[in-house]
Amino acid sequence: MNKVVKELLAEALSLLEVHAKGYTPGSQKMWVGPNDVIIVINTDRFAQIVEELYLVDKKISERFSRKTIFKIIEDRLVSYKRRGESFESDDDCNIFSEQKKVLPRCLSVFAPISGVRLDSVEKVTISAFEIGPSKGLALPLSNASPESGELYIKIDVVEAYDHQRVIEIAEESFLDFVRIIIFISGKHDKTIQIKTGLPAFPSISRELMNVQTSSYQITDADGRLESGSVSNKTLEKIPVDNPFFCKNIQFEKLLSLYAKRHAGEQITDFENRIINAAIAVGESAKSGDIKNSILYSCIALEILFSFDEGSLFQKSIADRLADTMAFIVAKEKEARLHVNATLKKVYQMRSALVHGGNKKLNDDYIVVNALVRMAICELLANDKYSEIKKIDQLYAMVKEAQYSYA
């Protein structure tokens, strides 16, 4: 590894040029010092080398953000260039020695959240997340007044090495929270809009918020104004302390599994599939672009049920997914045929999107999302599936049922 690092550092150093103070390189990447200006003469290659150095040590790239490590690499290169030094010894090349000494800590990340409300409790825990009033925090999250009712969302990161990396993990987790809430709701009408960070959705009241203001003008062919409009889109804040969301019997296990996975506890391959499929359905329902919604519906299906049997002659992906879904959610012949037909229809739209076709799109993906939601509920609640650890066990059950002609 040291040889690779040494070669990359030497090449990166050769891409730096030192110029007198006052030099103006235009749009090139540069560092201005008290007595000089250092520029990059090949920014594309330099960026590629810095990325390779970031990825060369897996532990470093897992524990620290690109922003943090890129700065360390660039600062070291600039320092050596200024002093006219080169990367000769192992110590010179061991640029992450201090980062390797950092011990893990448990850190909590707080962010403002809008689009939700608490009706009956001060704070609520949902899976790995806590939601409560911002007024009790050490520092304000925004310039909102303490009386505004602003809420925070919090998540703990159990093995934290780098503040920037912790924020990245939290941001992705907060997106998962939104997707899971939408998945649990089963709604596809875009009336659930939850946002973390700033600016927050402006509150109209404790229950309502403004999520969008639109302004339009319509003119005729000669440019004469025919009409104009300004409108606000108002939605209800979601009461996340309602038992439907925080103690949903159907999806209590899903919330528990997500919390376990986030905490680093071991869960099975099949449980991972269930979590990721639920998140994909939430993203499908959340998206305002029907193309993305269709693709995420199909992603949810494939995450949950995809399996390569490894044989030369096997059914198409759509056939295998449809058969498995029908086995889980449909009890009668007609229902199974309907499930099979619906899934294949949506897969035809997916194929058209992926291959650049112009097939007319429709809302059939909503049915697929509902089926995936039903399947996840069944897989979590029915003892019939409680021993499944990997997807091949489910496929064995499907095959056994298909060959039971009695």
Coordinates of C-alpha atoms in Angstrom, one line a residue:
M1 CA 0.0 0.0 0.0
N2 CA 2.8 2.4 0.9
K3 CA 4.3 2.0 -2.6
V4 CA 1.0 2.9 -4.2
V5 CA 0.5 5.9 -1.8
K6 CA 4.1 7.1 -2.5
E7 CA 3.6 7.0 -6.2
L8 CA 0.2 8.9 -6.0
L9 CA 1.6 11.5 -3.7
A10 CA 4.7 12.0 -5.9
E11 CA 2.4 12.5 -9.0
A12 CA 0.1 14.8 -7.2
L13 CA 3.1 16.9 -6.0
S14 CA 4.3 17.2 -9.6
L15 CA 0.9 18.7 -10.6
L16 CA 1.5 21.7 -8.2
E17 CA 3.3 24.8 -9.3
V18 CA 4.5 27.7 -7.1
H19 CA 4.1 31.3 -8.3
A20 CA 4.9 34.6 -6.8
K21 CA 2.3 36.4 -4.6
G22 CA -0.2 38.3 -6.7
Y23 CA -0.3 35.7 -9.5
T24 CA -3.9 35.3 -10.8
P25 CA -4.4 31.9 -12.4
G26 CA -8.1 32.4 -13.4
S27 CA -10.3 29.4 -12.6
Q28 CA -7.6 27.0 -11.6
K29 CA -7.6 25.4 -8.1
M30 CA -5.1 27.3 -5.9
W31 CA -3.9 28.0 -2.4
V32 CA -2.8 31.6 -1.5
G33 CA 0.0 31.9 1.1
P34 CA 1.7 34.9 2.7
N35 CA 4.4 34.8 0.1
D36 CA 3.2 32.7 -2.8
V37 CA 0.4 31.1 -4.8
I38 CA 0.3 27.4 -5.5
I39 CA -1.8 26.2 -8.4
V40 CA -2.9 22.8 -9.9
I41 CA -1.8 22.5 -13.5
N42 CA -4.1 19.5 -14.2
T43 CA -7.2 19.7 -12.0
D44 CA -8.9 16.6 -13.4
R45 CA -5.9 14.3 -12.7
F46 CA -5.2 16.0 -9.4
A47 CA -8.9 15.3 -8.3
Q48 CA -8.6 11.7 -9.4
I49 CA -5.4 11.2 -7.4
V50 CA -6.9 12.7 -4.2
E51 CA -10.0 10.4 -4.7
E52 CA -7.7 7.4 -5.0
L53 CA -5.7 8.3 -1.9
Y54 CA -9.0 8.6 0.0
L55 CA -10.1 5.1 -1.1
V56 CA -6.8 3.4 -0.7
D57 CA -7.4 2.7 3.0
K58 CA -10.9 1.3 3.6
K59 CA -11.1 2.1 7.3
I60 CA -10.3 5.8 6.5
S61 CA -12.9 6.0 3.8
E62 CA -15.5 4.4 6.0
R63 CA -14.8 6.5 9.1
F64 CA -14.1 9.9 7.6
S65 CA -15.8 12.1 5.0
R66 CA -14.3 13.1 1.7
K67 CA -14.4 16.7 2.8
T68 CA -12.3 15.9 5.9
I69 CA -9.7 13.7 4.2
F70 CA -9.4 15.7 1.0
K71 CA -8.4 18.7 3.1
I72 CA -5.8 16.6 5.0
I73 CA -4.3 15.4 1.7
E74 CA -4.3 18.8 0.0
D75 CA -2.8 20.5 3.1
R76 CA 0.0 18.0 3.2
L77 CA 0.7 18.3 -0.5
V78 CA 0.8 22.1 -0.4
S79 CA 3.0 22.1 2.7
Y80 CA 5.5 19.8 1.1
K81 CA 5.5 21.8 -2.1
R82 CA 6.1 25.1 -0.3
R83 CA 9.1 23.6 1.6
G84 CA 10.4 21.9 -1.5
E85 CA 10.2 18.4 0.1
S86 CA 9.2 15.1 -1.4
F87 CA 7.5 11.9 0.0
E88 CA 10.5 9.6 0.5
S89 CA 10.0 7.8 3.8
D90 CA 7.2 5.7 5.1
D91 CA 6.5 8.4 7.7
D92 CA 6.1 10.9 4.9
C93 CA 3.6 8.7 3.1
N94 CA 1.6 7.8 6.3
I95 CA -0.6 10.9 5.9
F96 CA -3.5 9.5 7.9
S97 CA -1.5 8.5 11.0
E98 CA -3.4 10.9 13.3
Q99 CA -6.8 9.8 11.9
K100 CA -5.9 6.1 12.6
K101 CA -5.4 7.0 16.3
V102 CA -8.9 8.5 16.7
L103 CA -11.1 6.3 18.9
P104 CA -14.9 5.9 18.2
R105 CA -17.4 7.8 20.2
C106 CA -21.2 7.9 20.3
L107 CA -22.5 11.2 19.0
S108 CA -26.0 12.6 18.6
V109 CA -27.0 14.7 15.6
F110 CA -29.9 17.1 15.9
A111 CA -31.5 18.9 12.9
P112 CA -34.7 21.0 12.5
I113 CA -37.6 19.1 11.1
S114 CA -40.8 20.5 9.6
G115 CA -43.9 18.8 8.3
V116 CA -44.5 17.0 11.6
R117 CA -46.2 17.8 14.9
L118 CA -46.5 16.4 18.4
D119 CA -50.1 16.3 19.7
S120 CA -49.9 14.5 23.0
V121 CA -46.3 14.1 24.2
E122 CA -43.3 16.3 24.7
K123 CA -41.1 14.0 22.6
V124 CA -41.4 10.7 20.8
T125 CA -39.1 7.9 19.8
I126 CA -39.7 6.2 16.4
S127 CA -37.2 3.5 15.6
A128 CA -33.7 5.1 15.8
F129 CA -35.1 8.6 15.8
E130 CA -36.2 11.0 18.5
I131 CA -38.4 14.1 17.8
G132 CA -38.9 16.8 20.3
P133 CA -39.0 20.6 20.9
S134 CA -36.0 22.6 19.8
K135 CA -36.3 25.1 22.6
G136 CA -34.6 22.7 25.0
L137 CA -31.4 22.3 23.0
A138 CA -28.0 23.7 23.9
L139 CA -27.9 26.0 20.8
P140 CA -30.8 27.1 18.6
L141 CA -31.1 25.3 15.3
S142 CA -32.5 28.3 13.6
N143 CA -33.6 31.9 14.2
A144 CA -37.2 30.7 15.0
S145 CA -38.5 32.0 18.3
P146 CA -38.8 29.6 21.3
E147 CA -42.6 30.0 21.0
S148 CA -42.7 28.9 17.4
G149 CA -43.0 25.2 18.3
E150 CA -40.0 24.3 16.1
L151 CA -39.1 20.6 16.5
Y152 CA -35.9 18.7 16.2
I153 CA -35.1 15.2 14.9
K154 CA -32.2 13.4 16.6
I155 CA -30.3 10.3 15.7
D156 CA -27.3 8.7 17.6
V157 CA -24.3 7.6 15.6
V158 CA -22.6 4.9 17.7
E159 CA -19.2 4.7 16.0
A160 CA -18.3 8.3 15.2
Y161 CA -14.8 9.3 14.2
D162 CA -15.4 12.5 12.2
H163 CA -18.1 15.2 12.6
Q164 CA -18.6 15.7 8.9
R165 CA -19.0 12.0 8.3
V166 CA -21.5 11.9 11.2
I167 CA -23.6 14.6 9.6
E168 CA -23.6 12.7 6.3
I169 CA -24.8 9.5 8.1
A170 CA -27.5 11.6 9.9
E171 CA -28.7 13.3 6.7
E172 CA -29.2 9.9 4.9
S173 CA -30.9 8.5 8.0
F174 CA -33.2 11.5 8.2
L175 CA -34.2 10.8 4.6
D176 CA -34.9 7.2 5.6
F177 CA -37.2 8.5 8.4
V178 CA -39.3 10.5 5.9
R179 CA -39.5 7.5 3.5
I180 CA -40.5 5.1 6.3
I181 CA -43.2 7.4 7.6
I182 CA -44.6 7.7 4.0
F183 CA -44.4 3.9 3.6
I184 CA -46.2 3.3 6.8
S185 CA -48.9 5.8 5.9
G186 CA -49.6 4.0 2.6
K187 CA -50.4 7.3 1.0
H188 CA -49.4 8.2 -2.6
D189 CA -51.2 11.6 -2.9
K190 CA -48.0 13.7 -2.0
T191 CA -49.9 15.1 1.0
I192 CA -47.1 14.0 3.3
Q193 CA -44.2 16.4 3.0
I194 CA -41.5 16.2 5.7
K195 CA -38.3 18.2 5.6
T196 CA -35.2 18.3 7.7
G197 CA -32.8 21.2 7.7
L198 CA -33.4 24.8 6.6
P199 CA -35.3 26.7 5.4
A200 CA -38.2 25.0 7.1
F201 CA -41.8 24.9 5.8
P202 CA -43.5 28.1 7.1
S203 CA -46.1 27.3 9.7
I204 CA -49.6 28.7 9.3
S205 CA -50.8 27.2 12.6
R206 CA -49.9 24.4 14.9
E207 CA -51.5 21.9 12.4
L208 CA -50.9 23.5 9.0
M209 CA -48.0 24.7 7.0
N210 CA -47.3 26.3 3.6
V211 CA -45.1 24.0 1.4
Q212 CA -45.2 25.9 -1.9
T213 CA -46.1 29.3 -3.4
S214 CA -46.7 29.4 -7.1
S215 CA -47.0 32.3 -9.5
Y216 CA -48.1 32.1 -13.1
Q217 CA -49.1 34.3 -16.0
I218 CA -51.0 33.2 -19.2
T219 CA -50.9 35.2 -22.4
D220 CA -52.3 34.8 -25.8
A221 CA -50.3 34.5 -29.0
D222 CA -49.8 38.2 -29.2
G223 CA -48.5 38.5 -25.7
R224 CA -51.7 40.0 -24.2
L225 CA -52.2 39.0 -20.6
E226 CA -55.2 36.7 -20.1
S227 CA -54.8 35.8 -16.5
G228 CA -52.4 35.7 -13.6
S229 CA -52.4 33.8 -10.4
V230 CA -50.5 33.5 -7.1
S231 CA -51.4 30.5 -4.9
N232 CA -50.2 28.8 -1.8
K233 CA -50.2 25.0 -1.2
T234 CA -51.1 24.2 2.3
L235 CA -50.7 20.8 3.9
E236 CA -51.3 19.3 7.3
K237 CA -48.3 18.5 9.6
I238 CA -48.2 14.8 10.3
P239 CA -48.8 13.9 14.0
V240 CA -45.9 11.5 14.4
D241 CA -46.8 10.7 18.0
N242 CA -50.0 9.2 16.8
P243 CA -49.9 5.4 17.5
F244 CA -50.5 4.8 13.8
F245 CA -46.9 6.0 13.2
C246 CA -45.0 5.4 16.4
K247 CA -46.6 2.2 17.6
N248 CA -48.0 0.7 14.4
I249 CA -48.7 -3.0 15.2
Q250 CA -48.3 -4.0 11.5
F251 CA -44.9 -2.3 11.1
E252 CA -43.5 -2.3 14.7
K253 CA -41.0 -5.0 13.7
L254 CA -39.9 -2.9 10.7
L255 CA -39.1 0.1 13.0
S256 CA -37.3 -2.2 15.4
L257 CA -35.2 -3.8 12.6
Y258 CA -34.2 -0.4 11.3
A259 CA -33.1 0.7 14.8
K260 CA -31.0 -2.5 15.2
R261 CA -29.3 -2.1 11.8
H262 CA -28.5 1.6 12.5
A263 CA -27.0 0.6 15.9
G264 CA -24.7 -1.9 14.1
E265 CA -26.5 -5.0 15.4
Q266 CA -26.5 -8.1 13.2
I267 CA -29.7 -8.7 11.2
T268 CA -30.4 -11.3 8.5
D269 CA -30.0 -10.7 4.7
F270 CA -33.8 -11.1 4.4
E271 CA -34.5 -8.5 7.1
N272 CA -32.1 -6.1 5.3
R273 CA -34.2 -6.7 2.1
I274 CA -37.4 -5.8 3.9
I275 CA -36.0 -2.6 5.3
N276 CA -34.6 -1.5 2.0
A277 CA -37.7 -2.4 0.1
A278 CA -39.8 -0.3 2.5
I279 CA -37.5 2.7 2.0
A280 CA -37.7 2.3 -1.8
V281 CA -41.5 2.3 -1.6
G282 CA -41.4 5.4 0.5
E283 CA -39.2 7.1 -2.1
S284 CA -41.5 6.0 -4.9
A285 CA -44.5 7.5 -3.1
K286 CA -42.6 10.6 -2.2
S287 CA -41.2 11.5 -5.6
G288 CA -43.0 14.1 -7.7
D289 CA -41.7 12.6 -10.9
I290 CA -43.8 9.6 -12.2
K291 CA -40.7 8.1 -13.9
N292 CA -38.8 8.0 -10.6
S293 CA -41.9 6.6 -8.9
I294 CA -42.1 3.7 -11.4
L295 CA -38.4 3.0 -11.2
Y296 CA -38.4 3.0 -7.4
S297 CA -41.4 0.7 -7.3
C298 CA -39.5 -1.8 -9.4
I299 CA -36.4 -1.3 -7.3
A300 CA -38.5 -2.2 -4.2
L301 CA -39.7 -5.3 -5.8
E302 CA -36.2 -6.4 -6.9
I303 CA -34.7 -5.6 -3.5
L304 CA -37.4 -7.7 -1.8
F305 CA -37.6 -10.7 -4.1
S306 CA -34.7 -10.8 -6.7
F307 CA -32.9 -14.1 -6.8
D308 CA -30.6 -15.7 -9.3
E309 CA -31.2 -19.4 -9.3
G310 CA -28.0 -20.0 -11.2
S311 CA -29.5 -22.2 -13.8
L312 CA -29.2 -21.8 -17.6
F313 CA -33.0 -21.9 -18.1
Q314 CA -34.9 -19.7 -15.7
K315 CA -37.9 -17.4 -15.8
S316 CA -37.5 -13.7 -16.5
I317 CA -37.1 -11.3 -13.6
A318 CA -40.7 -10.0 -14.0
D319 CA -42.0 -13.6 -14.0
R320 CA -40.1 -14.6 -10.9
L321 CA -41.0 -11.4 -9.0
A322 CA -44.7 -11.7 -10.0
D323 CA -44.9 -15.4 -8.9
T324 CA -43.3 -14.6 -5.5
M325 CA -45.5 -11.6 -4.9
A326 CA -48.7 -13.6 -5.8
F327 CA -47.6 -16.4 -3.5
I328 CA -47.4 -14.1 -0.5
V329 CA -50.3 -11.7 -0.9
A330 CA -52.9 -13.5 -3.0
K331 CA -54.9 -16.5 -1.8
E332 CA -57.3 -17.1 -4.7
K333 CA -56.5 -18.0 -8.3
E334 CA -58.1 -14.8 -9.8
A335 CA -56.2 -12.6 -7.3
R336 CA -52.9 -14.3 -8.2
L337 CA -53.5 -13.7 -11.9
H338 CA -54.4 -10.1 -11.3
V339 CA -51.2 -9.6 -9.2
N340 CA -49.1 -11.3 -11.9
A341 CA -50.6 -9.1 -14.7
T342 CA -50.2 -5.9 -12.8
L343 CA -46.6 -6.4 -12.0
K344 CA -45.7 -7.4 -15.5
K345 CA -47.5 -4.3 -16.8
V346 CA -45.4 -2.0 -14.5
Y347 CA -42.3 -3.8 -15.6
Q348 CA -43.1 -3.1 -19.2
M349 CA -43.2 0.6 -18.3
R350 CA -39.8 0.2 -16.4
S351 CA -38.3 -1.4 -19.5
A352 CA -39.5 1.4 -21.7
L353 CA -38.0 4.0 -19.3
V354 CA -34.6 2.2 -19.0
H355 CA -34.3 1.6 -22.8
G356 CA -35.4 5.0 -23.8
G357 CA -38.9 4.1 -25.1
N358 CA -41.9 6.3 -25.1
K359 CA -44.5 4.0 -23.6
K360 CA -47.4 5.9 -22.0
L361 CA -46.9 6.0 -18.2
N362 CA -49.7 5.6 -15.7
D363 CA -50.3 5.2 -11.9
D364 CA -50.2 1.4 -11.9
Y365 CA -47.0 1.7 -9.8
I366 CA -49.2 2.7 -6.9
V367 CA -50.8 -0.8 -7.0
V368 CA -47.3 -2.3 -6.9
N369 CA -46.3 -0.2 -3.9
A370 CA -49.5 -1.3 -2.1
L371 CA -48.6 -5.0 -2.9
V372 CA -45.0 -4.6 -1.6
R373 CA -46.5 -3.0 1.5
M374 CA -48.9 -5.9 1.9
A375 CA -46.0 -8.4 1.3
I376 CA -43.8 -6.7 3.9
C377 CA -46.6 -6.8 6.4
E378 CA -47.2 -10.5 5.7
L379 CA -43.5 -11.4 5.9
L380 CA -43.1 -9.6 9.2
A381 CA -46.3 -10.9 10.9
N382 CA -46.9 -14.4 9.6
D383 CA -45.1 -17.1 11.5
K384 CA -44.9 -19.0 8.2
Y385 CA -42.0 -16.8 7.2
S386 CA -40.4 -16.3 10.6
E387 CA -37.5 -18.7 9.9
I388 CA -36.5 -17.2 6.6
K389 CA -33.0 -15.8 6.7
K390 CA -32.1 -15.7 3.0
I391 CA -34.1 -15.2 -0.2
D392 CA -33.5 -18.7 -1.5
Q393 CA -35.5 -20.1 1.4
L394 CA -38.5 -18.1 0.2
Y395 CA -38.1 -19.2 -3.3
A396 CA -38.0 -22.8 -2.1
M397 CA -41.4 -22.3 -0.5
V398 CA -42.8 -20.7 -3.7
K399 CA -41.5 -23.7 -5.8
E400 CA -42.9 -26.2 -3.4
A401 CA -46.3 -24.5 -3.6
Q402 CA -46.2 -24.4 -7.4
Y403 CA -45.5 -28.1 -7.6
S404 CA -48.3 -29.0 -5.1
Y405 CA -51.1 -29.9 -7.5
A406 CA -53.4 -31.4 -5.0

